[in-house]
Short mmCIF file of C-alpha atoms and ligand atoms in Angstrom, two decimals:
data_model
loop_
_atom_site.label_atom_id
_atom_site.label_comp_id
_atom_site.label_asym_id
_atom_site.label_seq_id
_atom_site.Cartn_x
_atom_site.Cartn_y
_atom_site.Cartn_z
CA MET A 1 6.12 -15.54 9.18
CA VAL A 2 5.51 -13.01 7.12
CA ASP A 3 2.12 -10.83 8.62
CA VAL A 4 1.08 -8.62 6.05
CA ILE A 5 -0.77 -5.18 6.32
CA LEU A 6 -3.00 -3.58 3.32
CA GLY A 7 -4.93 -0.89 2.24
CA LEU A 8 -8.81 -2.43 2.00
CA GLN A 9 -10.07 1.21 -0.11
CA TRP A 10 -8.72 3.07 -2.54
CA GLY A 11 -5.40 3.95 -1.02
CA ASP A 12 -4.38 6.45 1.63
CA GLU A 13 -6.50 4.35 4.63
CA GLY A 14 -3.10 5.76 6.50
CA LYS A 15 -0.58 2.45 6.25
CA GLY A 16 2.42 4.32 6.17
CA LYS A 17 1.30 5.42 10.20
CA ILE A 18 0.25 2.04 11.27
CA VAL A 19 3.36 0.22 9.86
CA ASP A 20 5.59 2.30 11.86
CA PHE A 21 3.55 1.82 15.04
CA LEU A 22 3.57 -2.09 14.54
CA ALA A 23 7.23 -2.13 13.14
CA PRO A 24 8.67 -2.63 16.64
CA ASN A 25 7.37 -5.78 17.19
CA TYR A 26 9.31 -6.53 13.22
CA ASP A 27 12.75 -7.53 12.73
CA ILE A 28 11.86 -6.87 8.86
CA ILE A 29 9.81 -4.55 7.08
CA ALA A 30 9.63 -5.05 3.10
CA ARG A 31 7.55 -2.83 0.05
CA PHE A 32 6.58 -6.06 -2.38
CA GLN A 33 4.61 -4.16 -4.72
CA GLY A 34 3.76 -0.26 -6.18
CA GLY A 35 6.38 2.26 -6.36
CA PRO A 36 6.53 6.14 -5.72
CA ASN A 37 3.22 6.70 -6.86
CA ALA A 38 2.60 6.02 -3.13
CA GLY A 39 2.43 8.53 -0.26
CA HIS A 40 2.55 6.69 3.09
CA SER A 41 2.40 9.22 5.86
CA LEU A 42 4.66 9.27 9.26
CA GLU A 43 4.36 11.54 12.59
CA PHE A 44 6.33 10.74 15.93
CA ASP A 45 8.56 13.06 17.99
CA GLY A 46 7.12 16.30 16.07
CA HIS A 47 8.47 14.73 12.59
CA LYS A 48 6.26 14.61 9.74
CA VAL A 49 7.35 12.36 7.16
CA VAL A 50 6.05 11.37 3.54
CA LEU A 51 7.38 7.89 2.49
CA ASN A 52 7.33 7.15 -0.93
CA THR A 53 9.52 3.80 -1.94
CA ILE A 54 11.32 3.07 1.36
CA PRO A 55 9.25 0.55 3.91
CA SER A 56 7.85 2.87 6.86
CA GLY A 57 9.67 1.19 9.47
CA ILE A 58 13.02 2.38 9.06
CA PHE A 59 12.77 4.99 11.91
CA GLN A 60 12.91 1.70 14.29
CA SER A 61 16.82 0.93 14.14
CA HIS A 62 16.29 -2.34 15.02
CA CYS A 63 14.26 -2.77 11.65
CA ILE A 64 15.77 -3.83 8.27
CA ASN A 65 13.70 -2.59 5.32
CA ILE A 66 13.40 -4.07 2.32
CA ILE A 67 12.32 -2.98 -0.92
CA GLY A 68 11.29 -5.87 -2.55
CA ASN A 69 11.38 -7.12 -5.94
CA GLY A 70 7.72 -6.34 -6.88
CA VAL A 71 8.79 -2.79 -6.00
CA VAL A 72 9.60 -0.04 -9.09
CA ILE A 73 12.23 2.02 -8.19
CA ASP A 74 12.77 5.70 -9.76
CA PRO A 75 16.69 5.99 -9.07
CA ILE A 76 15.95 9.76 -8.40
CA LEU A 77 12.58 10.20 -6.40
CA LEU A 78 14.71 7.24 -4.51
CA ARG A 79 17.89 9.39 -4.06
CA LYS A 80 15.53 12.20 -2.62
CA GLU A 81 14.20 10.13 -0.26
CA ILE A 82 16.78 9.13 1.41
CA GLU A 83 18.56 12.36 1.45
CA LYS A 84 15.21 14.11 3.15
CA ILE A 85 15.48 11.34 5.94
CA THR A 86 19.02 10.64 6.88
CA PRO A 87 19.47 13.07 9.09
CA ILE A 88 16.46 12.12 11.13
CA CYS A 89 17.40 8.02 10.83
CA ALA A 90 20.02 6.01 12.13
CA ASP A 91 22.23 3.76 10.39
CA ILE A 92 19.78 4.06 6.74
CA LYS A 93 23.07 2.72 5.19
CA LYS A 94 22.95 -0.65 7.06
CA ARG A 95 19.23 -1.22 7.21
CA LEU A 96 17.74 -0.62 4.22
CA LEU A 97 18.06 -3.05 1.51
CA ILE A 98 17.08 -3.36 -2.48
CA SER A 99 16.46 -6.85 -4.28
CA LYS A 100 18.21 -6.53 -7.48
CA LYS A 101 15.13 -7.49 -9.53
CA ALA A 102 13.32 -4.36 -8.92
CA HIS A 103 12.69 -2.72 -12.64
CA LEU A 104 13.71 0.47 -12.82
CA ILE A 105 11.42 3.34 -13.65
CA LEU A 106 12.90 5.91 -16.50
CA PRO A 107 12.57 9.27 -16.73
CA SER A 108 10.83 7.88 -20.85
CA HIS A 109 8.40 6.17 -18.47
CA ARG A 110 7.49 9.49 -16.54
CA THR A 111 6.81 11.23 -19.98
CA MET A 112 4.99 8.02 -21.33
CA ASP A 113 2.91 7.50 -18.57
CA ALA A 114 1.88 11.70 -18.75
CA ALA A 115 1.51 11.36 -22.53
CA SER A 116 -0.63 8.29 -22.44
CA GLU A 117 -2.94 9.97 -20.24
CA ALA A 118 -3.18 13.37 -22.09
CA ALA A 119 -4.09 10.90 -25.11
CA LYS A 120 -6.98 9.87 -23.02
CA GLY A 121 -8.26 13.09 -22.22
CA ALA A 122 -11.18 12.72 -20.68
CA LEU A 123 -10.76 9.24 -20.02
CA LYS A 124 -7.89 9.75 -17.78
CA ILE A 125 -7.16 7.24 -15.05
CA GLY A 126 -5.98 10.24 -12.93
CA SER A 127 -2.12 8.67 -12.30
CA THR A 128 0.12 10.06 -10.10
CA LEU A 129 2.32 10.59 -13.20
CA ARG A 130 5.67 8.41 -11.45
CA GLY A 131 5.65 6.38 -14.64
CA ILE A 132 3.90 3.46 -12.81
CA THR A 133 2.29 1.50 -15.75
CA PRO A 134 4.82 2.10 -18.46
CA THR A 135 7.38 0.49 -15.79
CA TYR A 136 4.67 -2.99 -15.16
CA GLN A 137 4.31 -2.60 -19.48
CA ASP A 138 7.95 -3.00 -19.89
CA LYS A 139 8.50 -5.38 -16.99
CA THR A 140 5.69 -8.38 -18.46
CA GLY A 141 6.26 -6.92 -22.38
CA ARG A 142 9.93 -8.53 -21.07
CA ASN A 143 11.81 -5.41 -21.84
CA GLY A 144 12.59 -3.77 -18.10
CA LEU A 145 15.74 -3.14 -16.77
CA ARG A 146 16.28 -4.19 -13.31
CA ILE A 147 18.26 -2.88 -10.36
CA GLY A 148 21.23 -5.83 -10.60
CA ASP A 149 21.93 -4.36 -14.49
CA ILE A 150 23.01 -0.92 -12.94
CA PHE A 151 26.30 -3.55 -11.66
CA THR A 152 26.63 -4.73 -15.54
CA PRO A 153 29.00 -3.49 -18.01
CA GLY A 154 26.36 -3.12 -20.97
CA PHE A 155 23.96 -0.85 -18.26
CA THR A 156 23.93 2.84 -20.01
CA GLU A 157 23.68 0.60 -24.07
CA LYS A 158 19.99 -1.06 -22.60
CA TYR A 159 18.91 2.22 -21.28
CA LYS A 160 19.25 3.62 -24.81
CA SER A 161 17.82 0.67 -26.52
CA GLN A 162 14.91 1.36 -23.88
CA THR A 163 14.51 4.93 -24.30
CA ALA A 164 14.74 4.91 -28.05
CA ARG A 165 11.86 2.51 -28.48
CA HIS A 166 9.78 4.81 -25.29
CA THR A 167 10.15 8.00 -27.41
CA GLU A 168 9.23 6.20 -30.67
CA THR A 169 5.42 5.45 -28.79
CA ILE A 170 5.82 9.06 -27.28
CA LEU A 171 6.51 11.19 -30.56
CA ALA A 172 3.47 8.70 -32.00
CA LEU A 173 1.20 10.62 -29.07
CA LYS A 174 2.49 13.47 -30.52
CA PHE A 175 3.94 14.97 -27.04
CA ASP A 176 6.32 17.40 -26.50
CA PHE A 177 9.08 16.40 -24.30
CA ASP A 178 12.91 17.05 -23.44
CA ASN A 179 14.79 14.70 -21.05
CA THR A 180 18.43 16.45 -21.37
CA GLU A 181 18.34 17.02 -17.63
CA LEU A 182 16.29 14.91 -15.84
CA GLU A 183 18.47 11.50 -17.73
CA LYS A 184 21.60 13.40 -16.16
CA GLU A 185 20.12 13.07 -12.69
CA TRP A 186 19.15 9.66 -13.44
CA PHE A 187 22.60 8.48 -13.83
CA ALA A 188 23.92 10.34 -10.73
CA ALA A 189 21.02 8.73 -9.11
CA ILE A 190 22.18 5.44 -9.95
CA GLU A 191 25.71 6.26 -8.88
CA PHE A 192 23.84 7.34 -5.62
CA ILE A 193 22.21 3.90 -5.27
CA LYS A 194 25.69 1.70 -6.10
CA GLN A 195 26.36 2.39 -2.53
CA PHE A 196 23.84 0.63 -1.30
CA THR A 197 23.17 -2.80 -0.54
CA CYS A 198 21.58 -4.86 -3.64
CA ILE A 199 20.26 -8.81 -2.75
CA ASP A 200 18.44 -11.03 -3.77
CA SER A 201 16.18 -10.37 -1.21
CA GLU A 202 13.88 -13.64 -1.59
CA TYR A 203 17.12 -15.68 -0.64
CA TYR A 204 17.44 -12.85 2.35
CA ILE A 205 13.79 -12.91 3.10
CA ASN A 206 13.43 -17.22 3.40
CA GLN A 207 16.65 -17.07 5.40
CA ALA A 208 15.57 -14.73 8.06
CA LEU A 209 12.40 -16.65 8.47
CA ARG A 210 14.31 -20.32 8.35
CA GLU A 211 16.15 -18.21 11.56
CA GLY A 212 12.31 -17.16 13.23
CA LYS A 213 13.03 -13.62 12.11
CA LYS A 214 9.33 -11.44 12.18
CA ILE A 215 8.64 -10.21 8.78
CA LEU A 216 6.19 -7.70 7.64
CA ALA A 217 5.12 -6.82 4.53
CA GLU A 218 4.07 -3.20 3.90
CA GLY A 219 1.10 -2.96 1.11
CA ALA A 220 0.71 0.09 -1.10
CA GLN A 221 -2.12 1.65 -3.06
CA GLY A 222 -5.32 -0.31 -2.09
CA SER A 223 -7.10 -3.22 -2.33
CA MET A 224 -9.76 -1.56 -4.92
CA LEU A 225 -7.05 -0.32 -6.55
CA ASP A 226 -5.28 -4.14 -7.72
CA ILE A 227 -5.11 -4.85 -11.02
CA ASP A 228 -7.06 -7.85 -11.23
CA PHE A 229 -9.88 -7.27 -8.97
CA GLY A 230 -9.84 -2.97 -8.71
CA THR A 231 -11.83 -1.18 -10.26
CA TYR A 232 -10.57 -1.92 -13.62
CA PRO A 233 -9.19 0.51 -15.55
CA PHE A 234 -9.49 3.09 -13.22
CA VAL A 235 -6.62 0.79 -11.01
CA THR A 236 -2.88 0.74 -10.49
CA SER A 237 -0.67 -1.84 -12.64
CA SER A 238 0.05 -4.02 -9.48
CA ASN A 239 -1.75 -6.88 -7.58
CA THR A 240 -1.86 -4.42 -4.10
CA LEU A 241 -4.06 -7.97 -2.28
CA THR A 242 -1.91 -10.69 -0.30
CA SER A 243 -1.58 -12.53 -3.32
CA GLY A 244 0.72 -10.03 -3.94
CA VAL A 245 3.15 -10.67 -1.45
CA CYS A 246 4.38 -14.12 -2.55
CA THR A 247 5.18 -12.78 -5.78
CA GLY A 248 6.22 -9.22 -4.84
CA LEU A 249 9.16 -11.02 -2.05
CA GLY A 250 9.43 -14.46 -3.22
CA VAL A 251 7.55 -16.11 -0.02
CA ALA A 252 5.50 -19.17 -0.11
CA PRO A 253 1.57 -18.93 0.39
CA LYS A 254 2.35 -21.46 3.87
CA HIS A 255 4.38 -18.37 5.45
CA ILE A 256 1.76 -15.58 5.31
CA GLY A 257 0.10 -15.43 9.30
CA GLU A 258 -1.56 -12.75 10.33
CA VAL A 259 -3.44 -10.05 7.40
CA TYR A 260 -4.40 -6.72 8.82
CA GLY A 261 -6.37 -5.09 6.57
CA ILE A 262 -6.61 -1.24 7.25
CA PHE A 263 -9.58 1.01 6.42
CA LYS A 264 -10.88 4.48 7.16
CA ALA A 265 -13.78 5.24 9.39
CA TYR A 266 -15.02 6.59 6.26
CA CYS A 267 -14.09 6.82 2.93
CA THR A 268 -11.13 8.71 -0.37
CA ARG A 269 -10.85 7.95 -3.08
CA VAL A 270 -7.80 10.07 -5.03
CA GLY A 271 -7.87 9.96 -9.08
CA SER A 272 -10.94 8.80 -11.72
CA GLY A 273 -12.96 6.01 -11.36
CA PRO A 274 -16.77 4.63 -9.99
CA PHE A 275 -17.01 5.55 -5.42
CA PRO A 276 -20.28 4.12 -4.79
CA THR A 277 -20.59 5.96 -1.52
CA GLU A 278 -19.32 9.53 -3.39
CA LEU A 279 -20.55 12.62 -1.29
CA ASP A 280 -20.39 15.22 -3.55
CA ASN A 281 -21.98 17.98 -1.87
CA ASP A 282 -21.50 19.98 1.44
CA MET A 283 -20.78 16.85 3.45
CA GLY A 284 -17.96 15.75 1.20
CA GLU A 285 -16.40 19.01 1.57
CA LEU A 286 -16.66 18.37 5.42
CA LEU A 287 -15.17 15.58 5.40
CA ARG A 288 -12.10 16.53 3.45
CA GLN A 289 -11.18 19.57 4.85
CA LYS A 290 -11.61 17.78 8.72
CA GLY A 291 -9.68 14.72 7.66
CA HIS A 292 -7.15 16.52 5.72
CA GLU A 293 -7.96 14.47 2.72
CA PHE A 294 -5.01 16.36 0.35
CA GLY A 295 -2.93 13.66 -1.50
CA ALA A 296 0.29 13.17 0.37
CA THR A 297 2.23 12.47 -3.01
CA THR A 298 0.49 14.67 -5.61
CA GLY A 299 -1.80 17.21 -3.67
CA ARG A 300 -4.57 16.56 -4.97
CA PRO A 301 -7.98 16.58 -3.35
CA ARG A 302 -9.34 13.47 -2.32
CA ARG A 303 -12.99 12.34 -3.27
CA THR A 304 -14.86 11.46 0.09
CA GLY A 305 -18.25 9.13 1.02
CA TRP A 306 -19.27 7.34 3.46
CA ILE A 307 -18.00 3.78 4.31
CA ASP A 308 -18.83 1.17 1.84
CA LEU A 309 -19.15 -2.42 3.47
CA PRO A 310 -19.79 -4.24 0.39
CA GLN A 311 -17.02 -3.22 -0.98
CA LEU A 312 -15.11 -3.79 2.49
CA ASN A 313 -16.09 -7.53 2.78
CA TYR A 314 -15.60 -7.78 -0.50
CA THR A 315 -11.35 -6.77 -0.12
CA ILE A 316 -11.90 -8.73 3.20
CA MET A 317 -12.96 -11.71 1.45
CA LEU A 318 -9.89 -11.52 -1.58
CA ASN A 319 -7.11 -10.88 1.10
CA GLY A 320 -7.71 -13.07 3.91
CA VAL A 321 -7.87 -10.53 6.30
CA THR A 322 -7.20 -11.98 10.07
CA GLN A 323 -7.42 -8.69 11.52
CA LEU A 324 -8.77 -4.83 11.18
CA VAL A 325 -7.64 -1.51 12.07
CA MET A 326 -9.63 1.19 11.82
CA THR A 327 -7.88 5.22 10.85
CA LYS A 328 -9.45 8.31 10.95
CA ALA A 329 -11.79 7.75 13.18
CA ASP A 330 -11.65 10.90 15.32
CA VAL A 331 -12.23 12.83 11.91
CA LEU A 332 -16.16 11.96 12.29
CA ASN A 333 -16.00 13.41 16.16
CA GLY A 334 -18.43 15.50 16.78
CA PHE A 335 -20.93 14.18 13.82
CA ASN A 336 -24.58 14.14 15.10
CA GLU A 337 -24.86 11.53 12.29
CA ILE A 338 -23.18 9.29 10.55
CA PHE A 339 -24.34 6.58 7.67
CA ALA A 340 -22.80 3.50 6.30
CA CYS A 341 -23.66 1.91 2.69
CA GLU A 342 -24.38 -1.82 3.38
CA ALA A 343 -26.00 -2.26 0.15
CA TYR A 344 -25.93 -1.50 -3.46
CA GLU A 345 -29.76 -0.98 -5.07
CA ILE A 346 -29.03 -0.90 -9.16
CA ASN A 347 -32.04 -1.06 -11.72
CA GLY A 348 -34.08 -1.61 -8.50
CA SER A 349 -32.57 -4.34 -6.68
CA ASN A 350 -30.42 -4.96 -4.07
CA THR A 351 -27.07 -6.51 -3.57
CA THR A 352 -24.14 -7.30 -1.34
CA GLU A 353 -22.06 -7.58 -3.88
CA VAL A 354 -19.14 -5.38 -5.90
CA PRO A 355 -21.04 -6.07 -9.80
CA TYR A 356 -18.12 -6.78 -12.43
CA ASP A 357 -19.62 -3.83 -14.23
CA LEU A 358 -19.61 -0.95 -11.71
CA CYS A 359 -17.74 1.59 -13.57
CA ASP A 360 -21.19 1.45 -15.91
CA VAL A 361 -23.83 1.13 -13.71
CA GLU A 362 -25.89 3.73 -11.82
CA ILE A 363 -25.73 2.24 -8.28
CA THR A 364 -27.65 4.22 -5.18
CA PRO A 365 -25.88 3.52 -1.99
CA VAL A 366 -28.25 1.61 0.82
CA LEU A 367 -27.68 3.58 3.76
CA ASN A 368 -28.08 3.07 7.55
CA LYS A 369 -28.02 5.96 9.76
CA ILE A 370 -25.43 5.67 12.81
CA GLU A 371 -25.39 8.01 15.75
CA GLY A 372 -22.63 10.27 16.13
CA TRP A 373 -20.19 10.78 19.13
CA SER A 374 -18.40 13.53 20.64
CA GLN A 375 -14.60 11.79 21.63
CA GLN A 376 -12.11 13.71 24.03
CA GLY A 377 -8.59 12.59 23.81
CA LEU A 378 -7.93 8.58 23.75
CA GLU A 379 -10.69 7.34 24.93
CA LEU A 380 -13.87 5.35 23.13
CA PRO A 381 -16.78 6.80 23.70
CA PRO A 382 -20.11 4.84 23.86
CA ALA A 383 -21.39 5.85 20.41
CA LEU A 384 -18.04 5.15 18.46
CA ASP A 385 -17.68 1.96 20.13
CA SER A 386 -21.32 0.74 19.25
CA TYR A 387 -20.24 2.22 15.66
CA ILE A 388 -17.12 -0.39 16.06
CA HIS A 389 -19.24 -3.37 17.21
CA TYR A 390 -21.52 -2.73 14.17
CA LEU A 391 -18.85 -2.69 11.54
CA GLU A 392 -17.38 -6.10 13.12
CA THR A 393 -20.43 -7.77 13.12
CA LYS A 394 -21.45 -6.32 9.26
CA LEU A 395 -17.88 -8.06 8.13
CA SER A 396 -16.94 -10.45 10.06
CA THR A 397 -13.54 -10.02 11.59
CA PRO A 398 -12.61 -8.64 14.70
CA ILE A 399 -11.04 -4.31 14.89
CA LYS A 400 -8.27 -4.80 16.68
CA ILE A 401 -6.81 -1.28 16.71
CA VAL A 402 -8.27 2.39 16.34
CA SER A 403 -6.23 5.03 15.19
CA LEU A 404 -7.84 8.87 16.54
CA GLY A 405 -4.94 10.98 15.09
CA PRO A 406 -1.76 11.11 12.75
CA ASP A 407 0.51 10.80 15.21
CA ARG A 408 2.01 7.50 16.69
CA LYS A 409 1.41 7.53 19.63
CA ALA A 410 -2.64 8.15 18.91
CA THR A 411 -3.06 4.65 18.36
CA LEU A 412 -5.19 2.14 20.68
CA PHE A 413 -4.91 -1.89 20.90
CA ARG A 414 -8.40 -3.08 21.94
P1 GDP B 1 -1.22 6.11 3.64
O1 GDP B 1 -0.55 6.21 1.99
O2 GDP B 1 -2.21 4.66 3.77
O3 GDP B 1 0.02 5.45 4.40
O4 GDP B 1 -2.11 7.12 3.92
P2 GDP B 1 -1.48 8.47 3.69
O5 GDP B 1 -0.25 9.18 4.52
O6 GDP B 1 -1.60 8.58 2.52
O7 GDP B 1 -2.71 9.23 4.06
C1 GDP B 1 -2.96 9.09 5.96
C2 GDP B 1 -3.31 10.59 6.14
O8 GDP B 1 -4.24 10.26 7.02
C3 GDP B 1 -2.15 11.29 6.41
O9 GDP B 1 -2.16 12.62 6.63
C4 GDP B 1 -1.78 10.73 8.30
O10 GDP B 1 -0.82 11.63 8.30
C5 GDP B 1 -3.00 10.41 8.37
N1 GDP B 1 -3.98 9.77 9.23
C6 GDP B 1 -3.81 8.67 9.32
N2 GDP B 1 -4.13 8.17 10.51
C7 GDP B 1 -4.69 9.17 10.94
C8 GDP B 1 -5.64 9.26 12.29
O11 GDP B 1 -6.03 8.11 12.74
N3 GDP B 1 -6.68 10.60 11.70
C9 GDP B 1 -6.07 11.46 11.64
N4 GDP B 1 -7.02 12.58 11.92
N5 GDP B 1 -5.11 11.36 10.47
C10 GDP B 1 -4.42 9.89 10.26
P1 IMO B 2 -0.58 4.19 -1.56
O1 IMO B 2 0.11 3.78 -1.13
C1 IMO B 2 -4.32 6.50 -3.28
C2 IMO B 2 -4.35 6.12 -7.82
C3 IMO B 2 -4.21 7.36 -8.79
C4 IMO B 2 -4.82 7.10 -9.36
C5 IMO B 2 -4.68 5.46 -9.69
C6 IMO B 2 -3.98 4.52 -10.71
O2 IMO B 2 -0.46 6.10 -0.65
O3 IMO B 2 -2.08 4.29 -0.81
P2 IMO B 2 -0.74 5.12 -10.85
O4 IMO B 2 -0.11 6.07 -10.44
O5 IMO B 2 -0.97 4.10 -9.94
O6 IMO B 2 -0.93 4.50 -12.11
O7 IMO B 2 -2.30 5.46 -10.48
O8 IMO B 2 -4.39 4.98 -8.77
N1 IMO B 2 -3.23 5.85 -6.82
C7 IMO B 2 -3.06 6.03 -4.99
N2 IMO B 2 -4.63 6.07 -5.00
N3 IMO B 2 -3.05 6.01 -2.86
C8 IMO B 2 -2.16 5.80 -3.40
O9 IMO B 2 -0.78 4.78 -3.09
C9 IMO B 2 -2.03 5.28 -4.55
N4 IMO B 2 -1.44 4.97 -5.60
C10 IMO B 2 -2.02 5.17 -6.53
O10 IMO B 2 -4.40 7.88 -7.97
O11 IMO B 2 -6.23 6.91 -9.58
MG1 MG B 3 -0.75 7.70 0.52
#
């Protein structure tokens, strides 16, 4: 079976930590979408690592880690990431496999991302500027370059014609750039990546399934950033939902097993776009400081707010979540009271559905006050336990794992 683990909010729910925690139970960990816009933090044995493209099972020495066809790869960033973790990672060359069908992020994709955001001005998406959208545009526009192409004779020519096309677009946006150095680094990184095993990962994964191997698909971003169902247009350019696993790895729906949905005990978002429960006040600042809510990829401060139950019920529905994982409960430790949004008030009436025009309507969250708790060590004090029960009832799904700190060991099964 392919179990799935993915974020139910706007990203940064703690996916990296939980994948690393669950990885001992799996033979293969595979990323199925997104690219180096992701930043997945792991803490173990005194190490602190942020992974952008490499799956979070890489530090479990028995695990094969696959970068699937649905992922977009920046060779420069992937090389840096590999070089950074090699000293603390056994046999990375044997255990990291790359799909030949994964698309390549070119230096000019990064520039197009920056040029497009600059042109949007106040309406910018707040992208991570990693070139994600232009790369997926070239994929769906049937112009993309893929990992498998790097082994073919015409590769440099294909690169040049892609770049020439991009340059026209960038110049039309009146955006200044010079990618000479970046291009040298990019081609050097392509040579570096040739040392790694590039495979038809759909065959590899389906063969592993026939052999009864256990596979965990690791989502990036969050369900509210999904290109179809997120807060469009303030989204990323891939399907971040369970459905993305089928297209992003080449596995049939019948092989999907458990779907772990991860959420924070509160809520955060980085970048522009609607956020109904946002706390643009001292409480929001307190959550940001206590939760160290600064982006793992870009360092930007994350916006913070209370947990949003209509939003979570929406993404639990879309993903077919079978069990929940709650992270960062420790951040709420010591608060006298916390709040949970149970409905949205829009034009004087209440709804528990996420509206189509979320970006345009004014929403007042209907908040329920909840008693706070004081927790010590790895225990669940009664008030935290009752918060968990309350959430399980409101979300109609069991919370099986609770995370109480960034370290691998600060994790409880219920
Ligand atoms: P991801 O993108 O979903 O993997 O999440 P990020 O790594 O971007 O952000 C989560 C942040 O919270 C990281 O700094 C983690 O080290 C940290 N973290 C994860 N789980 C917990 C937790 O239970 N408690 C606390 N205090 N921090 C956590
Ligand atoms: P992980 O996997 C949080 C956000 C960006 C921006 C929007 C589009 O660490 O949870 P993009 O660069 O994809 O074009 O940006 O999506 N975003 C994320 N926010 N966590 C992420 O990944 C994100 N990846 C993209 O901030 O608002
Ligand atoms: Mg992150």
